[in-house]
Short mmCIF file of C-alpha atoms and ligand atoms in Angstrom, two decimals:
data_model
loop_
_atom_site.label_atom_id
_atom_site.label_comp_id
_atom_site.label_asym_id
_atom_site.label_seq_id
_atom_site.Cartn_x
_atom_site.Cartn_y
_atom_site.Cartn_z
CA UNK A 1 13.68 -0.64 -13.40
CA UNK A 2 10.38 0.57 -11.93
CA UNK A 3 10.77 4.49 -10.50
CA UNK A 4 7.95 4.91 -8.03
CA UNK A 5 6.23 6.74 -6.10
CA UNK A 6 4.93 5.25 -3.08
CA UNK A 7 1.76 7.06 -1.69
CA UNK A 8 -0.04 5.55 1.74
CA UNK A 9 -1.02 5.57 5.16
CA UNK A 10 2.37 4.03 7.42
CA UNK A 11 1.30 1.87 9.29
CA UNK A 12 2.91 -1.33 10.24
CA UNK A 13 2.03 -3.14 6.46
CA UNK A 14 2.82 0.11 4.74
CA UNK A 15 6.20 0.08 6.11
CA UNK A 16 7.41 -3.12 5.53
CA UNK A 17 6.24 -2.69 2.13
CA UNK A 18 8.37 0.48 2.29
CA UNK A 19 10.83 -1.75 3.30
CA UNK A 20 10.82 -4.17 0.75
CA UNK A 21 10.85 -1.62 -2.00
CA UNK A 22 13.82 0.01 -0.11
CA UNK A 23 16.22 -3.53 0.05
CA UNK A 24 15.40 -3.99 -3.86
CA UNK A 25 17.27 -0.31 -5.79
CA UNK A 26 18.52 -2.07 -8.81
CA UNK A 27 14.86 -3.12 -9.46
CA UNK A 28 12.95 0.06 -7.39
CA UNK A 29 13.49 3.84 -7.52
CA UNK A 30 11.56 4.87 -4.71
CA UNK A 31 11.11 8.69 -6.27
CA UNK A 32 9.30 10.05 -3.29
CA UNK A 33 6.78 8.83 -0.12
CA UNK A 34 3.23 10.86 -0.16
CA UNK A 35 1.13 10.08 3.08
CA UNK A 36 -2.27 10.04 3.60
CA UNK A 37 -5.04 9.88 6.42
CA UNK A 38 -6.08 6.48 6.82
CA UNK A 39 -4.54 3.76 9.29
CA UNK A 40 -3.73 7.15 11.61
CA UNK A 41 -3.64 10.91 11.58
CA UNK A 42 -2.19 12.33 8.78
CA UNK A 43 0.70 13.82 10.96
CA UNK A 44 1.26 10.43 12.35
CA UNK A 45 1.97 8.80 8.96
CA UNK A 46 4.55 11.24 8.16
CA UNK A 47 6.05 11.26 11.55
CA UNK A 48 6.12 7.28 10.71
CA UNK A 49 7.63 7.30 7.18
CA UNK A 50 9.93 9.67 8.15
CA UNK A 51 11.86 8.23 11.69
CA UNK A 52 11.87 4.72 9.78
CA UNK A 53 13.69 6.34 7.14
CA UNK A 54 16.07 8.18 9.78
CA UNK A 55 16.59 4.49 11.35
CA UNK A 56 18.28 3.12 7.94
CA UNK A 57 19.75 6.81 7.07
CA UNK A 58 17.83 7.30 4.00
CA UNK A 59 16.20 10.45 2.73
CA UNK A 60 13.37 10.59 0.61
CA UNK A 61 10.90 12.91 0.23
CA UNK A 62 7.81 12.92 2.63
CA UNK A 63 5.01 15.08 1.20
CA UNK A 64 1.88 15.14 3.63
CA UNK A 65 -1.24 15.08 1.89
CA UNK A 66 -5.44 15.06 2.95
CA UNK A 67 -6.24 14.58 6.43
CA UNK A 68 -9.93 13.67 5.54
CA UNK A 69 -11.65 11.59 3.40
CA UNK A 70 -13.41 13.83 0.42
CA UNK A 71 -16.68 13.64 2.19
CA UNK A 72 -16.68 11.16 4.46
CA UNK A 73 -16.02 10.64 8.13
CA UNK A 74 -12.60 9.65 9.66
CA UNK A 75 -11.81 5.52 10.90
CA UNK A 76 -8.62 5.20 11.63
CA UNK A 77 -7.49 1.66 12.42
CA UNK A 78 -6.30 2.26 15.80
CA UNK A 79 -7.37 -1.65 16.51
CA UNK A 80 -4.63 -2.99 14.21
CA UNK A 81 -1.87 0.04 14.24
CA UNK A 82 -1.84 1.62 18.04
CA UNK A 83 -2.60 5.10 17.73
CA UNK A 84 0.82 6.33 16.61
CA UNK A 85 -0.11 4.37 13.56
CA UNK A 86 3.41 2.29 14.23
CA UNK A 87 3.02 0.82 17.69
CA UNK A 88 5.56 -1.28 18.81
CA UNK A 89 9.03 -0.03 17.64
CA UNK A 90 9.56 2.27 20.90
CA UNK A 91 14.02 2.51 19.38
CA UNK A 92 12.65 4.17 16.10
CA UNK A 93 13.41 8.29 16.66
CA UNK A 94 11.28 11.34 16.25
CA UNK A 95 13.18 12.54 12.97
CA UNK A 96 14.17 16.21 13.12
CA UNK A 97 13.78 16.12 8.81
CA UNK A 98 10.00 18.00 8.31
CA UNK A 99 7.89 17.34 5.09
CA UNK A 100 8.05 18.67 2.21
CA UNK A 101 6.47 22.48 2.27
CA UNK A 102 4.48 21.62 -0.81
CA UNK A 103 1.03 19.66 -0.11
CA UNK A 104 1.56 16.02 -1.40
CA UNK A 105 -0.80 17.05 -4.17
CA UNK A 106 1.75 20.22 -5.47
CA UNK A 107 4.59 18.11 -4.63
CA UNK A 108 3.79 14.74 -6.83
CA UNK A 109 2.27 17.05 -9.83
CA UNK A 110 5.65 18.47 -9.92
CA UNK A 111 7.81 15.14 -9.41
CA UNK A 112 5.58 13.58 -12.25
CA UNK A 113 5.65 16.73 -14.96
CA UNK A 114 9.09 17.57 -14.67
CA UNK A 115 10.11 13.58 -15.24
CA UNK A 116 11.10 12.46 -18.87
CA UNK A 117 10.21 9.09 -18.12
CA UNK A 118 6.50 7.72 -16.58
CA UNK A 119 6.31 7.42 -13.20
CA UNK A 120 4.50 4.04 -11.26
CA UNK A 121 2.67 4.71 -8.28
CA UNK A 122 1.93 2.71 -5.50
CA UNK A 123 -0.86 2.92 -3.44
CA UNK A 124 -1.07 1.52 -0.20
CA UNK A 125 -3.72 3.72 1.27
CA UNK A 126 -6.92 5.76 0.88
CA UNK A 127 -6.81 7.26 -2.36
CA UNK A 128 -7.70 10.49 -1.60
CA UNK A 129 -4.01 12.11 -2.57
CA UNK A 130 -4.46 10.33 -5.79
CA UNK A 131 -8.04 11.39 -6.53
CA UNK A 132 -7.42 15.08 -6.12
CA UNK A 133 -4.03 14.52 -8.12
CA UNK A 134 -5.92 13.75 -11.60
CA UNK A 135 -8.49 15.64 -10.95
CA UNK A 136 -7.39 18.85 -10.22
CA UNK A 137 -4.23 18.21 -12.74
CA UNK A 138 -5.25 15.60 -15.07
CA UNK A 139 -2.08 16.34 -17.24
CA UNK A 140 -0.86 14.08 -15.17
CA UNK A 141 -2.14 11.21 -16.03
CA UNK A 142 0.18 10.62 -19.47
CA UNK A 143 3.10 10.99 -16.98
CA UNK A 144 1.85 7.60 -14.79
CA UNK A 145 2.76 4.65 -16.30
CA UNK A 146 0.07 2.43 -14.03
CA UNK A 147 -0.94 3.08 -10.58
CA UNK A 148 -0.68 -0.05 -8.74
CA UNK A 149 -2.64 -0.33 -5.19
CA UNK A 150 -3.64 -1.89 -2.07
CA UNK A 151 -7.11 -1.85 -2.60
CA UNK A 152 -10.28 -3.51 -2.87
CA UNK A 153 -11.37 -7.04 -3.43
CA UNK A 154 -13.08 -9.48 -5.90
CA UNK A 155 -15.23 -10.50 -3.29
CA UNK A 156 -14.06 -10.92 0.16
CA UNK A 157 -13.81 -7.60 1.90
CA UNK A 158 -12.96 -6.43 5.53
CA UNK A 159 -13.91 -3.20 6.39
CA UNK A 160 -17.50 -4.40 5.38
CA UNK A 161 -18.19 -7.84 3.94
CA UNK A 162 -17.34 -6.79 0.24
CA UNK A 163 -15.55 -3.95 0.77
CA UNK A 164 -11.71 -3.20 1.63
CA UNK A 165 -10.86 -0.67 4.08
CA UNK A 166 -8.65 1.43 1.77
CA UNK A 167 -11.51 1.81 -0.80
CA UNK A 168 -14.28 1.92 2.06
CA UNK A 169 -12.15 4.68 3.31
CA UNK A 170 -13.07 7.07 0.81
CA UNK A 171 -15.27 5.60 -1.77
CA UNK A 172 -15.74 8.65 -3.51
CA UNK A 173 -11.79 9.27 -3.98
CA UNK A 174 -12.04 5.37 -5.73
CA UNK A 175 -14.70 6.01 -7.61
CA UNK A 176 -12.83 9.18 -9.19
CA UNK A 177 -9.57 6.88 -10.07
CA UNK A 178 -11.28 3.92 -11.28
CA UNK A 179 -13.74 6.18 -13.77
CA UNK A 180 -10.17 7.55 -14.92
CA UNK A 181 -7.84 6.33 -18.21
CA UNK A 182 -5.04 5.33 -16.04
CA UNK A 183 -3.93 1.94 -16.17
CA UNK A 184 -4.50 0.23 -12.84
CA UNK A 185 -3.52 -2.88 -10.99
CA UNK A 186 -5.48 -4.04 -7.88
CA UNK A 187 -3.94 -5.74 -4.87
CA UNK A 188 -6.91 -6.63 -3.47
CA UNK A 189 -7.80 -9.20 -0.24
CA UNK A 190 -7.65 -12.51 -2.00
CA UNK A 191 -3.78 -11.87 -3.29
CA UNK A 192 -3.09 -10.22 0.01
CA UNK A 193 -4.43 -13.29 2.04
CA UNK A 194 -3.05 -15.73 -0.47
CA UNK A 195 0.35 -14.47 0.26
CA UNK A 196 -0.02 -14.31 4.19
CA UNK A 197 3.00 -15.06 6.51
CA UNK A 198 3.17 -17.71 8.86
CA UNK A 199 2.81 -17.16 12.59
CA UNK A 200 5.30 -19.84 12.57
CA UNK A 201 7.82 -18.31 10.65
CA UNK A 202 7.31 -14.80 12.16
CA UNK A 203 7.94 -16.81 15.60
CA UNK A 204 11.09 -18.27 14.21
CA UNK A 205 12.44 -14.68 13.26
CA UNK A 206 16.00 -13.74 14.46
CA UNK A 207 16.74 -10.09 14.85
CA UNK A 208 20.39 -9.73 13.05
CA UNK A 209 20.63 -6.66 11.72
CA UNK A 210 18.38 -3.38 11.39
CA UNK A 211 16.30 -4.84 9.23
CA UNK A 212 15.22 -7.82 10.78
CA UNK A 213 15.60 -6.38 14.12
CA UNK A 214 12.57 -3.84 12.94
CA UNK A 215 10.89 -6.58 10.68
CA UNK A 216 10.41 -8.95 14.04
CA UNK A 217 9.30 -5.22 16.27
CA UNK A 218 6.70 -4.55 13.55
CA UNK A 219 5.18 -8.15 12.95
CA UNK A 220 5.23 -8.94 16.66
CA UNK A 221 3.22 -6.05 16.90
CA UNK A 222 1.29 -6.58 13.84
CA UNK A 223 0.29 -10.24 13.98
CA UNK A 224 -1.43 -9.77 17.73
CA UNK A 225 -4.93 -9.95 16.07
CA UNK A 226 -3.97 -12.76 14.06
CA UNK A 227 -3.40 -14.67 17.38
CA UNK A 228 -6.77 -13.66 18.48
CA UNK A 229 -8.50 -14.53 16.04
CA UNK A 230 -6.49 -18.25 15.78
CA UNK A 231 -5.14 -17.65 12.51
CA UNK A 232 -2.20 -19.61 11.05
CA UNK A 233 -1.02 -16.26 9.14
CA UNK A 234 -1.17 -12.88 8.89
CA UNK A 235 -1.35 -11.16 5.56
CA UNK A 236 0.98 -7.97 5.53
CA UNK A 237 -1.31 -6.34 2.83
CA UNK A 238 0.81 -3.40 1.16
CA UNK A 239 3.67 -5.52 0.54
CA UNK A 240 1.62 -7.09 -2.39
CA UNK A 241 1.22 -4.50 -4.94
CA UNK A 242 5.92 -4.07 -4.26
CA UNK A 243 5.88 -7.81 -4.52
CA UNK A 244 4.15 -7.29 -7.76
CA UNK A 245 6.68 -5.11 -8.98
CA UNK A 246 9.25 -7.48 -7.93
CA UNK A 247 7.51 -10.77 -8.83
CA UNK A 248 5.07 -10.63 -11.14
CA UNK A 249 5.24 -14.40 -12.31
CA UNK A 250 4.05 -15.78 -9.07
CA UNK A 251 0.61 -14.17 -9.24
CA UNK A 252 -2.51 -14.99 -10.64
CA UNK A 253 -4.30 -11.88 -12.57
CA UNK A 254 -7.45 -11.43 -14.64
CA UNK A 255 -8.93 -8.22 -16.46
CA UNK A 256 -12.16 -6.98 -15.36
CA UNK A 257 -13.96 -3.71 -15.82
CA UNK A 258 -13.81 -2.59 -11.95
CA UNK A 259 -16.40 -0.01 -10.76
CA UNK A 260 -16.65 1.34 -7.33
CA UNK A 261 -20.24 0.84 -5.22
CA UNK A 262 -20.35 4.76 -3.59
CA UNK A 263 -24.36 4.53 -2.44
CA UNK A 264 -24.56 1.27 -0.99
CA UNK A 265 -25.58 0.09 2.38
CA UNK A 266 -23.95 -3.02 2.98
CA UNK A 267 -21.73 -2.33 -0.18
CA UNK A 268 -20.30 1.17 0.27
CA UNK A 269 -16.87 1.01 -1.00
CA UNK A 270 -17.43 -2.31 -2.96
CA UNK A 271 -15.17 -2.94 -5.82
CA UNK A 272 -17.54 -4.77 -8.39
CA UNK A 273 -15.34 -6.93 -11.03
CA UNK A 274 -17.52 -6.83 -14.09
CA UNK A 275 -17.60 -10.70 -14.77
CA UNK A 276 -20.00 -10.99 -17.87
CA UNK A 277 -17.00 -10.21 -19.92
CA UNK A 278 -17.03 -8.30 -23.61
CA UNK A 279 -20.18 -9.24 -24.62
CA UNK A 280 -22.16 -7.41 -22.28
CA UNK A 281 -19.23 -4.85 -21.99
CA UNK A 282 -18.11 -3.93 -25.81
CA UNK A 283 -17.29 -0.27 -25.03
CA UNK A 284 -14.97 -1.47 -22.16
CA UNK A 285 -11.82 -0.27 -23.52
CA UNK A 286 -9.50 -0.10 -19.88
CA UNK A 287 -9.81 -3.45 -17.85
CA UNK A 288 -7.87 -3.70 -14.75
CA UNK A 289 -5.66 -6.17 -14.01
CA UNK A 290 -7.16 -7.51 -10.63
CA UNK A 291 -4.61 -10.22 -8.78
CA UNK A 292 -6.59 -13.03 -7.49
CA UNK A 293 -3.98 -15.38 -6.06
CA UNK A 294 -0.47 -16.08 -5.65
CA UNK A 295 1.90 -18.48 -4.76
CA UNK A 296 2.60 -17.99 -0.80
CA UNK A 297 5.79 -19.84 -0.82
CA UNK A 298 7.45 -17.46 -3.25
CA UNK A 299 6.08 -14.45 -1.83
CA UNK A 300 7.01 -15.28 1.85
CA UNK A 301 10.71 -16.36 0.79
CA UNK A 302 11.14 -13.01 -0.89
CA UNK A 303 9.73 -10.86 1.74
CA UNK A 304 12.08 -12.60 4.27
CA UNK A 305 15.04 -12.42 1.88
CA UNK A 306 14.33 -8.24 1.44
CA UNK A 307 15.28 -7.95 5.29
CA UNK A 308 18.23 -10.24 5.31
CA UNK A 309 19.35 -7.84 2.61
CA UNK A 310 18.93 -5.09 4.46
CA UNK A 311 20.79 -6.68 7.10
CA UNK A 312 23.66 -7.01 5.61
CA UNK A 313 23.43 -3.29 4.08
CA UNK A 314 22.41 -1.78 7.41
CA UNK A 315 24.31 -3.70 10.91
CA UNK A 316 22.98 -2.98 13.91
C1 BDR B 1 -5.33 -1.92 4.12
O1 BDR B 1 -5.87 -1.16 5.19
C2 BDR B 1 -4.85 -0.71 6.05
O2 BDR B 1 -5.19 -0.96 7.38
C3 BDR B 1 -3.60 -1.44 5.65
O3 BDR B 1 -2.46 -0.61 5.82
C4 BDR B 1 -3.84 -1.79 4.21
O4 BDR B 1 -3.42 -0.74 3.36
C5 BDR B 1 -5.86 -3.34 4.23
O5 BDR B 1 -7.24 -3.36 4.04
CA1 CA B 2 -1.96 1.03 4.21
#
């Protein structure tokens, strides 16, 4: 059983991965949601994570967190999300729950100290929240079992050539959690974009319950600049690092050292896998486990298969 936290920037890819997470409980404890500025205002993610919630009559916590980068300027990704951060899904309801009081910072020190067990997190954003978490507490840290993330690439970026837009985001906030101890995992582009969906399939999508009723809202939405651009498929990004959880077999991973390019001019928010290995890296005690592929028949069935679950736990 993996008990989670889920912290990120919802978002059309965030909440499907949400979603995912959400039709899987006797694998994923989704302990609480912490949002972040990134694919939209910070109040817009919440508002998000909170009236999809209110759609399948869940409640977990929603802790709101930074509404800035640590020192860099503000891009939201209007061009992919509409500027509600969920465009397209005009039935989903303002929720009348509110966020947490505590800042997402307070709330997930608290969540993680006062659990016996270690906590995963997922990542699916920016990672400011997650910075200023070990930072300002880092007795945290022995209470995360491995942070898992949407993040960076081994080579093929796309908020810059080489760099992601979650890491590009706030490079500084990387570079804080990838000089930590904690264990990480790294969802990058090449896993995301090996396990794309296909226009075709998302075409082919019946809406039969709430899930796949919001599922076939959200990609139709979603997959608009894959049309433009004449792509086959669409990668829904933040569903990798929960499809990770769920299916780690179907994924290709290596170990690198990982640092995180914060000066660069055509690099800034570059995540540089360390490929010389141990020879020229003997003090590297802490590789990363960086997923480089995976099989896109697997991962495509299973995301499907999450919203026919739902389906059949939620009717329309
Ligand atoms: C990442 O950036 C955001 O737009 C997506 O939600 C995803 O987390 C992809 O680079
Ligand atoms: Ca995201």
């Amino acid at each position: 059983m993996h008990r989670i936290i889920i912290d990120g920037d919802p978002g059309h890819d965030d909440i499907l991965a949400f979603l995912t997470a959400l039709a899987h409980p006797e694998e994923i404890e989704i302990l609480a949601y912490s949002t972040v500025v990134g694919n939209a205002t910070v109040e817009n993610c919440s508002r998000n994570a909170l009236k999809v919630q209110d759609y399948f009559g869940v409640a977990i916590p929603v802790a709101q967190g930074y509404e800035q980068p640590l020192t860099r300027e503000l891009h939201l990704a209007y061009q992919f999300h509409g500027k509600t951060g969920l465009d397209g899904a005009p039935f989903l309801k303002e929720s009348q729950r509110r966020v947490e009081k505590k800042h997402a910072v307070e709330y997930l020190k608290d969540v993680l100290l006062s659990s016996e067990e270690k906590i995963e997190i997922v990542s699916m954003g920016p990672l400011t929240n997650i910075a200023m978490l070990i930072k300002t507490y880092p007795e945290v840290i022995a209470k995360i079992e491995r942070l898992i993330m949407m993040g960076g690439c081994f080579s093929l970026g796309n908020a810059l050539p080489k760099s992601e837009f979650n890491i590009y985001h706030d490079p500084e906030a990387a570079r804080i959690v990838f000089d930590s101890p904690l264990k990480i995992a790294m969802a990058g582009i090449e896993a995301c974009f090996a396990g794309a969906i296909l226009l075709k399939d998302i075409e082919a999508l019946q809406a039969k319950g709430k899930g796949t009723r919001l599922l076939k809202s959200i990609l139709d939405f979603y997959s608009q600049y894959a049309y433009k651009n004449n792509w086959d498929r669409i990668p829904i990004f933040d569903v990798t690092p929960i499809m990770y959880l769920l299916k780690p077999e179907i994924f290709r991973v290596e170990q690198y050292h990982v640092e995180v390019e914060i000066k660069g001019e055509v690099t800034l928010g570059m995540t540089v896998c360390d490929e010389r290995g141990p020879v020229y890296l003997p003090e590297v005690i802490n590789p990363r486990e960086v997923l480089l592929d995976c099989d896109r028949e697997e991962f495509s069935k299973a995301f499907f298969d999450s919203f026919r679950i739902l389906d059949e736990r939620y009717e329309l």
